[in-house]
């Protein structure tokens, strides 16, 4: 019998008729655990980003999830939100671009969490950005964030302006990381850049 990826309690293995018809995906998380996440479907925009869509609020359950996923390296947790991410990112007109980790950070953590989320959801993506610093923007003061000149470089010039480029990150806090990434893509030739994040820290711009 399968168990919930979050609480490890057994899941009901009896398939529903929706699953037989391919309408509903097999769940990996129990309803009790999922109910602790606060769905917000927040949409905003900035001067560099044409749209920022965040699925869930960064509440206590989200904090515990990211700690276990990223820092305790429980990569199986990438499947918890696979269906949610698939529903908002599957679009042939969109080129999905994960926010990258610095190579040194990736080596320490052993995997890139955003790549893992996209792979679990079966979403193709392109690694068009390279991170230039190991700094975490959420841990810096506003003046420190403003002092940073360049967080990313583009791996290549962007040829197709007809596509929508969608940045994907696990959490939206200050917005600095996404702003820098969008600026880099636009400098490389992208006309429209959007973003999707799994969580958003409410009360922050």
PDB file of C-alpha atoms in Angstrom:
ATOM      1  CA  UNK A   1       0.000   0.000   0.000  1.00  0.00           C
ATOM      2  CA  UNK A   2       1.293   3.484  -0.900  1.00  0.00           C
ATOM      3  CA  UNK A   3       1.875   6.034   1.844  1.00  0.00           C
ATOM      4  CA  UNK A   4       1.473   9.796   1.965  1.00  0.00           C
ATOM      5  CA  UNK A   5       4.765  11.465   1.091  1.00  0.00           C
ATOM      6  CA  UNK A   6       4.300  13.993   3.895  1.00  0.00           C
ATOM      7  CA  UNK A   7       2.885  12.128   6.897  1.00  0.00           C
ATOM      8  CA  UNK A   8       3.677   8.561   5.725  1.00  0.00           C
ATOM      9  CA  UNK A   9       0.180   7.327   6.601  1.00  0.00           C
ATOM     10  CA  UNK A  10      -1.285   4.721   4.210  1.00  0.00           C
ATOM     11  CA  UNK A  11      -3.214   5.972   1.201  1.00  0.00           C
ATOM     12  CA  UNK A  12      -6.326   4.302  -0.129  1.00  0.00           C
ATOM     13  CA  UNK A  13      -5.109   2.127  -2.997  1.00  0.00           C
ATOM     14  CA  UNK A  14      -8.576   1.639  -4.497  1.00  0.00           C
ATOM     15  CA  UNK A  15      -8.578   3.504  -7.857  1.00  0.00           C
ATOM     16  CA  UNK A  16     -11.521   5.751  -8.698  1.00  0.00           C
ATOM     17  CA  UNK A  17     -13.388   5.658 -12.011  1.00  0.00           C
ATOM     18  CA  UNK A  18     -11.760   9.018 -12.858  1.00  0.00           C
ATOM     19  CA  UNK A  19      -8.342   7.404 -12.557  1.00  0.00           C
ATOM     20  CA  UNK A  20      -9.443   4.503 -14.776  1.00  0.00           C
ATOM     21  CA  UNK A  21     -10.451   7.022 -17.474  1.00  0.00           C
ATOM     22  CA  UNK A  22      -7.246   9.020 -17.073  1.00  0.00           C
ATOM     23  CA  UNK A  23      -9.076  12.114 -15.811  1.00  0.00           C
ATOM     24  CA  UNK A  24      -7.634  12.036 -12.311  1.00  0.00           C
ATOM     25  CA  UNK A  25      -3.986  11.347 -11.484  1.00  0.00           C
ATOM     26  CA  UNK A  26      -2.971   8.961  -8.729  1.00  0.00           C
ATOM     27  CA  UNK A  27      -2.360  11.046  -5.613  1.00  0.00           C
ATOM     28  CA  UNK A  28       0.827  10.866  -3.582  1.00  0.00           C
ATOM     29  CA  UNK A  29      -0.420  12.932  -0.643  1.00  0.00           C
ATOM     30  CA  UNK A  30      -3.329  12.481   1.735  1.00  0.00           C
ATOM     31  CA  UNK A  31      -6.174  15.056   1.889  1.00  0.00           C
ATOM     32  CA  UNK A  32      -5.339  15.957   5.493  1.00  0.00           C
ATOM     33  CA  UNK A  33      -1.805  17.049   4.595  1.00  0.00           C
ATOM     34  CA  UNK A  34      -2.885  18.842   1.431  1.00  0.00           C
ATOM     35  CA  UNK A  35      -5.528  20.799   3.368  1.00  0.00           C
ATOM     36  CA  UNK A  36      -2.756  22.386   5.462  1.00  0.00           C
ATOM     37  CA  UNK A  37      -1.444  24.228   2.405  1.00  0.00           C
ATOM     38  CA  UNK A  38      -3.221  27.518   1.665  1.00  0.00           C
ATOM     39  CA  UNK A  39      -4.106  27.876  -2.011  1.00  0.00           C
ATOM     40  CA  UNK A  40      -3.997  31.538  -3.059  1.00  0.00           C
ATOM     41  CA  UNK A  41      -3.600  31.596  -6.883  1.00  0.00           C
ATOM     42  CA  UNK A  42      -1.990  35.025  -6.571  1.00  0.00           C
ATOM     43  CA  UNK A  43      -1.344  36.979  -9.777  1.00  0.00           C
ATOM     44  CA  UNK A  44       0.751  40.132  -9.960  1.00  0.00           C
ATOM     45  CA  UNK A  45       3.289  41.808 -12.235  1.00  0.00           C
ATOM     46  CA  UNK A  46       6.398  43.995 -12.068  1.00  0.00           C
ATOM     47  CA  UNK A  47       8.317  46.222 -14.448  1.00  0.00           C
ATOM     48  CA  UNK A  48      10.315  43.226 -15.722  1.00  0.00           C
ATOM     49  CA  UNK A  49       7.739  40.451 -15.337  1.00  0.00           C
ATOM     50  CA  UNK A  50       4.546  40.520 -17.366  1.00  0.00           C
ATOM     51  CA  UNK A  51       2.881  38.133 -14.895  1.00  0.00           C
ATOM     52  CA  UNK A  52       3.773  36.357 -11.644  1.00  0.00           C
ATOM     53  CA  UNK A  53       1.492  33.505 -10.627  1.00  0.00           C
ATOM     54  CA  UNK A  54       1.912  31.866  -7.205  1.00  0.00           C
ATOM     55  CA  UNK A  55      -0.064  28.768  -6.284  1.00  0.00           C
ATOM     56  CA  UNK A  56       0.191  28.606  -2.477  1.00  0.00           C
ATOM     57  CA  UNK A  57       0.922  30.902   0.471  1.00  0.00           C
ATOM     58  CA  UNK A  58       4.164  30.333   2.320  1.00  0.00           C
ATOM     59  CA  UNK A  59       2.595  29.160   5.574  1.00  0.00           C
ATOM     60  CA  UNK A  60       3.925  26.814   8.254  1.00  0.00           C
ATOM     61  CA  UNK A  61       3.134  23.689   6.236  1.00  0.00           C
ATOM     62  CA  UNK A  62       4.924  25.147   3.208  1.00  0.00           C
ATOM     63  CA  UNK A  63       7.927  26.020   5.369  1.00  0.00           C
ATOM     64  CA  UNK A  64       8.157  22.480   6.690  1.00  0.00           C
ATOM     65  CA  UNK A  65       7.740  21.072   3.175  1.00  0.00           C
ATOM     66  CA  UNK A  66      10.579  23.156   1.706  1.00  0.00           C
ATOM     67  CA  UNK A  67      12.865  22.352   4.638  1.00  0.00           C
ATOM     68  CA  UNK A  68      12.355  18.619   4.176  1.00  0.00           C
ATOM     69  CA  UNK A  69      12.530  18.830   0.385  1.00  0.00           C
ATOM     70  CA  UNK A  70      15.524  21.139  -0.034  1.00  0.00           C
ATOM     71  CA  UNK A  71      17.670  20.798   3.059  1.00  0.00           C
ATOM     72  CA  UNK A  72      16.897  17.244   4.155  1.00  0.00           C
ATOM     73  CA  UNK A  73      17.141  16.264   0.464  1.00  0.00           C
ATOM     74  CA  UNK A  74      13.863  14.337   0.351  1.00  0.00           C
ATOM     75  CA  UNK A  75      13.606  14.492  -3.440  1.00  0.00           C
ATOM     76  CA  UNK A  76      10.480  12.305  -3.496  1.00  0.00           C
ATOM     77  CA  UNK A  77       8.548  15.343  -2.255  1.00  0.00           C
ATOM     78  CA  UNK A  78       8.877  16.830  -5.740  1.00  0.00           C
ATOM     79  CA  UNK A  79       5.820  14.739  -6.667  1.00  0.00           C
ATOM     80  CA  UNK A  80       3.510  16.384  -4.099  1.00  0.00           C
ATOM     81  CA  UNK A  81       2.688  19.332  -6.389  1.00  0.00           C
ATOM     82  CA  UNK A  82       3.307  17.665  -9.750  1.00  0.00           C
ATOM     83  CA  UNK A  83      -0.337  17.843 -10.831  1.00  0.00           C
ATOM     84  CA  UNK A  84      -0.700  21.496  -9.780  1.00  0.00           C
ATOM     85  CA  UNK A  85       2.395  22.570 -11.675  1.00  0.00           C
ATOM     86  CA  UNK A  86       1.451  20.542 -14.730  1.00  0.00           C
ATOM     87  CA  UNK A  87      -1.942  22.242 -14.920  1.00  0.00           C
ATOM     88  CA  UNK A  88      -0.452  25.752 -15.107  1.00  0.00           C
ATOM     89  CA  UNK A  89       2.723  25.091 -17.111  1.00  0.00           C
ATOM     90  CA  UNK A  90       1.756  22.695 -19.896  1.00  0.00           C
ATOM     91  CA  UNK A  91       1.405  24.991 -22.906  1.00  0.00           C
ATOM     92  CA  UNK A  92       3.184  24.606 -26.278  1.00  0.00           C
ATOM     93  CA  UNK A  93       3.476  28.397 -26.559  1.00  0.00           C
ATOM     94  CA  UNK A  94       5.527  28.598 -23.382  1.00  0.00           C
ATOM     95  CA  UNK A  95       9.219  27.914 -22.848  1.00  0.00           C
ATOM     96  CA  UNK A  96       9.788  26.889 -19.242  1.00  0.00           C
ATOM     97  CA  UNK A  97      12.967  28.252 -17.654  1.00  0.00           C
ATOM     98  CA  UNK A  98      13.838  27.102 -14.115  1.00  0.00           C
ATOM     99  CA  UNK A  99      15.638  29.494 -11.787  1.00  0.00           C
ATOM    100  CA  UNK A 100      19.061  27.830 -11.583  1.00  0.00           C
ATOM    101  CA  UNK A 101      21.251  27.122  -8.600  1.00  0.00           C
ATOM    102  CA  UNK A 102      24.863  28.166  -8.445  1.00  0.00           C
ATOM    103  CA  UNK A 103      27.028  25.089  -9.298  1.00  0.00           C
ATOM    104  CA  UNK A 104      28.650  25.113  -5.845  1.00  0.00           C
ATOM    105  CA  UNK A 105      25.252  25.169  -4.120  1.00  0.00           C
ATOM    106  CA  UNK A 106      23.962  22.372  -6.341  1.00  0.00           C
ATOM    107  CA  UNK A 107      26.995  20.259  -5.508  1.00  0.00           C
ATOM    108  CA  UNK A 108      26.355  20.651  -1.778  1.00  0.00           C
ATOM    109  CA  UNK A 109      22.631  19.934  -2.016  1.00  0.00           C
ATOM    110  CA  UNK A 110      23.080  17.176  -4.645  1.00  0.00           C
ATOM    111  CA  UNK A 111      20.075  18.269  -6.742  1.00  0.00           C
ATOM    112  CA  UNK A 112      18.396  21.386  -8.100  1.00  0.00           C
ATOM    113  CA  UNK A 113      14.992  21.652  -6.447  1.00  0.00           C
ATOM    114  CA  UNK A 114      13.216  23.535  -9.252  1.00  0.00           C
ATOM    115  CA  UNK A 115      14.480  21.076 -11.867  1.00  0.00           C
ATOM    116  CA  UNK A 116      13.230  18.238  -9.658  1.00  0.00           C
ATOM    117  CA  UNK A 117       9.751  19.798  -9.396  1.00  0.00           C
ATOM    118  CA  UNK A 118       9.506  20.154 -13.172  1.00  0.00           C
ATOM    119  CA  UNK A 119      10.821  16.662 -13.850  1.00  0.00           C
ATOM    120  CA  UNK A 120       8.316  15.156 -11.399  1.00  0.00           C
ATOM    121  CA  UNK A 121       5.526  16.999 -13.227  1.00  0.00           C
ATOM    122  CA  UNK A 122       6.792  15.816 -16.607  1.00  0.00           C
ATOM    123  CA  UNK A 123       7.282  19.383 -17.846  1.00  0.00           C
ATOM    124  CA  UNK A 124      10.018  19.994 -20.457  1.00  0.00           C
ATOM    125  CA  UNK A 125      12.281  22.930 -19.674  1.00  0.00           C
ATOM    126  CA  UNK A 126      15.290  24.778 -21.011  1.00  0.00           C
ATOM    127  CA  UNK A 127      18.270  25.829 -18.905  1.00  0.00           C
ATOM    128  CA  UNK A 128      18.759  29.290 -20.378  1.00  0.00           C
ATOM    129  CA  UNK A 129      20.193  30.948 -17.268  1.00  0.00           C
ATOM    130  CA  UNK A 130      23.327  30.525 -15.188  1.00  0.00           C
ATOM    131  CA  UNK A 131      23.580  31.924 -11.659  1.00  0.00           C
ATOM    132  CA  UNK A 132      26.609  34.080 -10.913  1.00  0.00           C
ATOM    133  CA  UNK A 133      26.465  34.086  -7.090  1.00  0.00           C
ATOM    134  CA  UNK A 134      25.630  31.736  -4.226  1.00  0.00           C
ATOM    135  CA  UNK A 135      23.812  34.524  -2.371  1.00  0.00           C
ATOM    136  CA  UNK A 136      20.218  33.968  -1.224  1.00  0.00           C
ATOM    137  CA  UNK A 137      18.194  37.108  -1.880  1.00  0.00           C
ATOM    138  CA  UNK A 138      15.688  36.484   0.899  1.00  0.00           C
ATOM    139  CA  UNK A 139      18.510  36.699   3.448  1.00  0.00           C
ATOM    140  CA  UNK A 140      19.764  40.117   2.283  1.00  0.00           C
ATOM    141  CA  UNK A 141      18.668  43.604   3.293  1.00  0.00           C
ATOM    142  CA  UNK A 142      16.991  45.850   0.745  1.00  0.00           C
ATOM    143  CA  UNK A 143      20.161  47.914   0.254  1.00  0.00           C
ATOM    144  CA  UNK A 144      22.223  44.756  -0.257  1.00  0.00           C
ATOM    145  CA  UNK A 145      19.759  43.503  -2.874  1.00  0.00           C
ATOM    146  CA  UNK A 146      19.849  46.820  -4.733  1.00  0.00           C
ATOM    147  CA  UNK A 147      23.658  46.785  -4.733  1.00  0.00           C
ATOM    148  CA  UNK A 148      23.819  43.528  -6.687  1.00  0.00           C
ATOM    149  CA  UNK A 149      24.415  44.263 -10.352  1.00  0.00           C
ATOM    150  CA  UNK A 150      23.939  40.876 -11.990  1.00  0.00           C
ATOM    151  CA  UNK A 151      22.553  37.636 -10.582  1.00  0.00           C
ATOM    152  CA  UNK A 152      22.352  35.693 -13.843  1.00  0.00           C
ATOM    153  CA  UNK A 153      23.842  35.388 -17.287  1.00  0.00           C
ATOM    154  CA  UNK A 154      22.048  33.973 -20.320  1.00  0.00           C
ATOM    155  CA  UNK A 155      23.519  30.796 -21.781  1.00  0.00           C
ATOM    156  CA  UNK A 156      22.562  31.876 -25.311  1.00  0.00           C
ATOM    157  CA  UNK A 157      20.770  34.578 -27.271  1.00  0.00           C
ATOM    158  CA  UNK A 158      17.027  33.991 -27.578  1.00  0.00           C
ATOM    159  CA  UNK A 159      15.924  33.506 -31.158  1.00  0.00           C
ATOM    160  CA  UNK A 160      12.139  33.114 -30.930  1.00  0.00           C
ATOM    161  CA  UNK A 161      10.258  36.184 -29.717  1.00  0.00           C
ATOM    162  CA  UNK A 162       6.912  34.524 -30.452  1.00  0.00           C
ATOM    163  CA  UNK A 163       7.225  32.287 -27.405  1.00  0.00           C
ATOM    164  CA  UNK A 164       6.360  33.186 -23.823  1.00  0.00           C
ATOM    165  CA  UNK A 165       9.232  32.532 -21.441  1.00  0.00           C
ATOM    166  CA  UNK A 166       8.078  31.352 -18.009  1.00  0.00           C
ATOM    167  CA  UNK A 167      10.470  31.448 -15.077  1.00  0.00           C
ATOM    168  CA  UNK A 168       9.774  28.835 -12.403  1.00  0.00           C
ATOM    169  CA  UNK A 169      10.913  29.033  -8.786  1.00  0.00           C
ATOM    170  CA  UNK A 170       9.905  27.316  -5.569  1.00  0.00           C
ATOM    171  CA  UNK A 171       9.165  30.488  -3.590  1.00  0.00           C
ATOM    172  CA  UNK A 172       8.565  34.189  -4.260  1.00  0.00           C
ATOM    173  CA  UNK A 173       9.760  36.326  -1.349  1.00  0.00           C
ATOM    174  CA  UNK A 174      11.292  39.706  -2.213  1.00  0.00           C
ATOM    175  CA  UNK A 175      10.974  39.253  -5.975  1.00  0.00           C
ATOM    176  CA  UNK A 176      14.606  40.254  -6.584  1.00  0.00           C
ATOM    177  CA  UNK A 177      15.640  36.893  -8.008  1.00  0.00           C
ATOM    178  CA  UNK A 178      12.775  36.785 -10.498  1.00  0.00           C
ATOM    179  CA  UNK A 179      13.333  40.420 -11.480  1.00  0.00           C
ATOM    180  CA  UNK A 180      16.999  39.794 -12.250  1.00  0.00           C
ATOM    181  CA  UNK A 181      16.206  36.594 -14.166  1.00  0.00           C
ATOM    182  CA  UNK A 182      13.514  38.312 -16.255  1.00  0.00           C
ATOM    183  CA  UNK A 183      15.841  41.225 -17.011  1.00  0.00           C
ATOM    184  CA  UNK A 184      18.538  38.813 -18.208  1.00  0.00           C
ATOM    185  CA  UNK A 185      16.104  36.986 -20.501  1.00  0.00           C
ATOM    186  CA  UNK A 186      14.822  40.243 -21.968  1.00  0.00           C
ATOM    187  CA  UNK A 187      18.354  41.475 -22.525  1.00  0.00           C
ATOM    188  CA  UNK A 188      18.983  38.218 -24.403  1.00  0.00           C
ATOM    189  CA  UNK A 189      15.995  38.844 -26.681  1.00  0.00           C
ATOM    190  CA  UNK A 190      12.839  37.606 -24.933  1.00  0.00           C
ATOM    191  CA  UNK A 191       9.836  39.853 -25.479  1.00  0.00           C
ATOM    192  CA  UNK A 192       7.444  38.467 -22.853  1.00  0.00           C
ATOM    193  CA  UNK A 193       8.585  36.897 -19.582  1.00  0.00           C
ATOM    194  CA  UNK A 194       6.220  35.474 -16.960  1.00  0.00           C
ATOM    195  CA  UNK A 195       6.850  33.581 -13.730  1.00  0.00           C
ATOM    196  CA  UNK A 196       5.233  30.764 -11.778  1.00  0.00           C
ATOM    197  CA  UNK A 197       6.156  29.999  -8.185  1.00  0.00           C
ATOM    198  CA  UNK A 198       4.944  27.213  -5.958  1.00  0.00           C
ATOM    199  CA  UNK A 199       4.778  29.427  -2.872  1.00  0.00           C
ATOM    200  CA  UNK A 200       4.581  33.148  -2.121  1.00  0.00           C
ATOM    201  CA  UNK A 201       5.555  34.819   1.124  1.00  0.00           C
ATOM    202  CA  UNK A 202       2.547  37.082   1.713  1.00  0.00           C
ATOM    203  CA  UNK A 203       3.037  40.671   2.748  1.00  0.00           C
ATOM    204  CA  UNK A 204       6.235  41.031   0.737  1.00  0.00           C
ATOM    205  CA  UNK A 205       6.737  42.671  -2.630  1.00  0.00           C
TER     206      UNK A 205
END
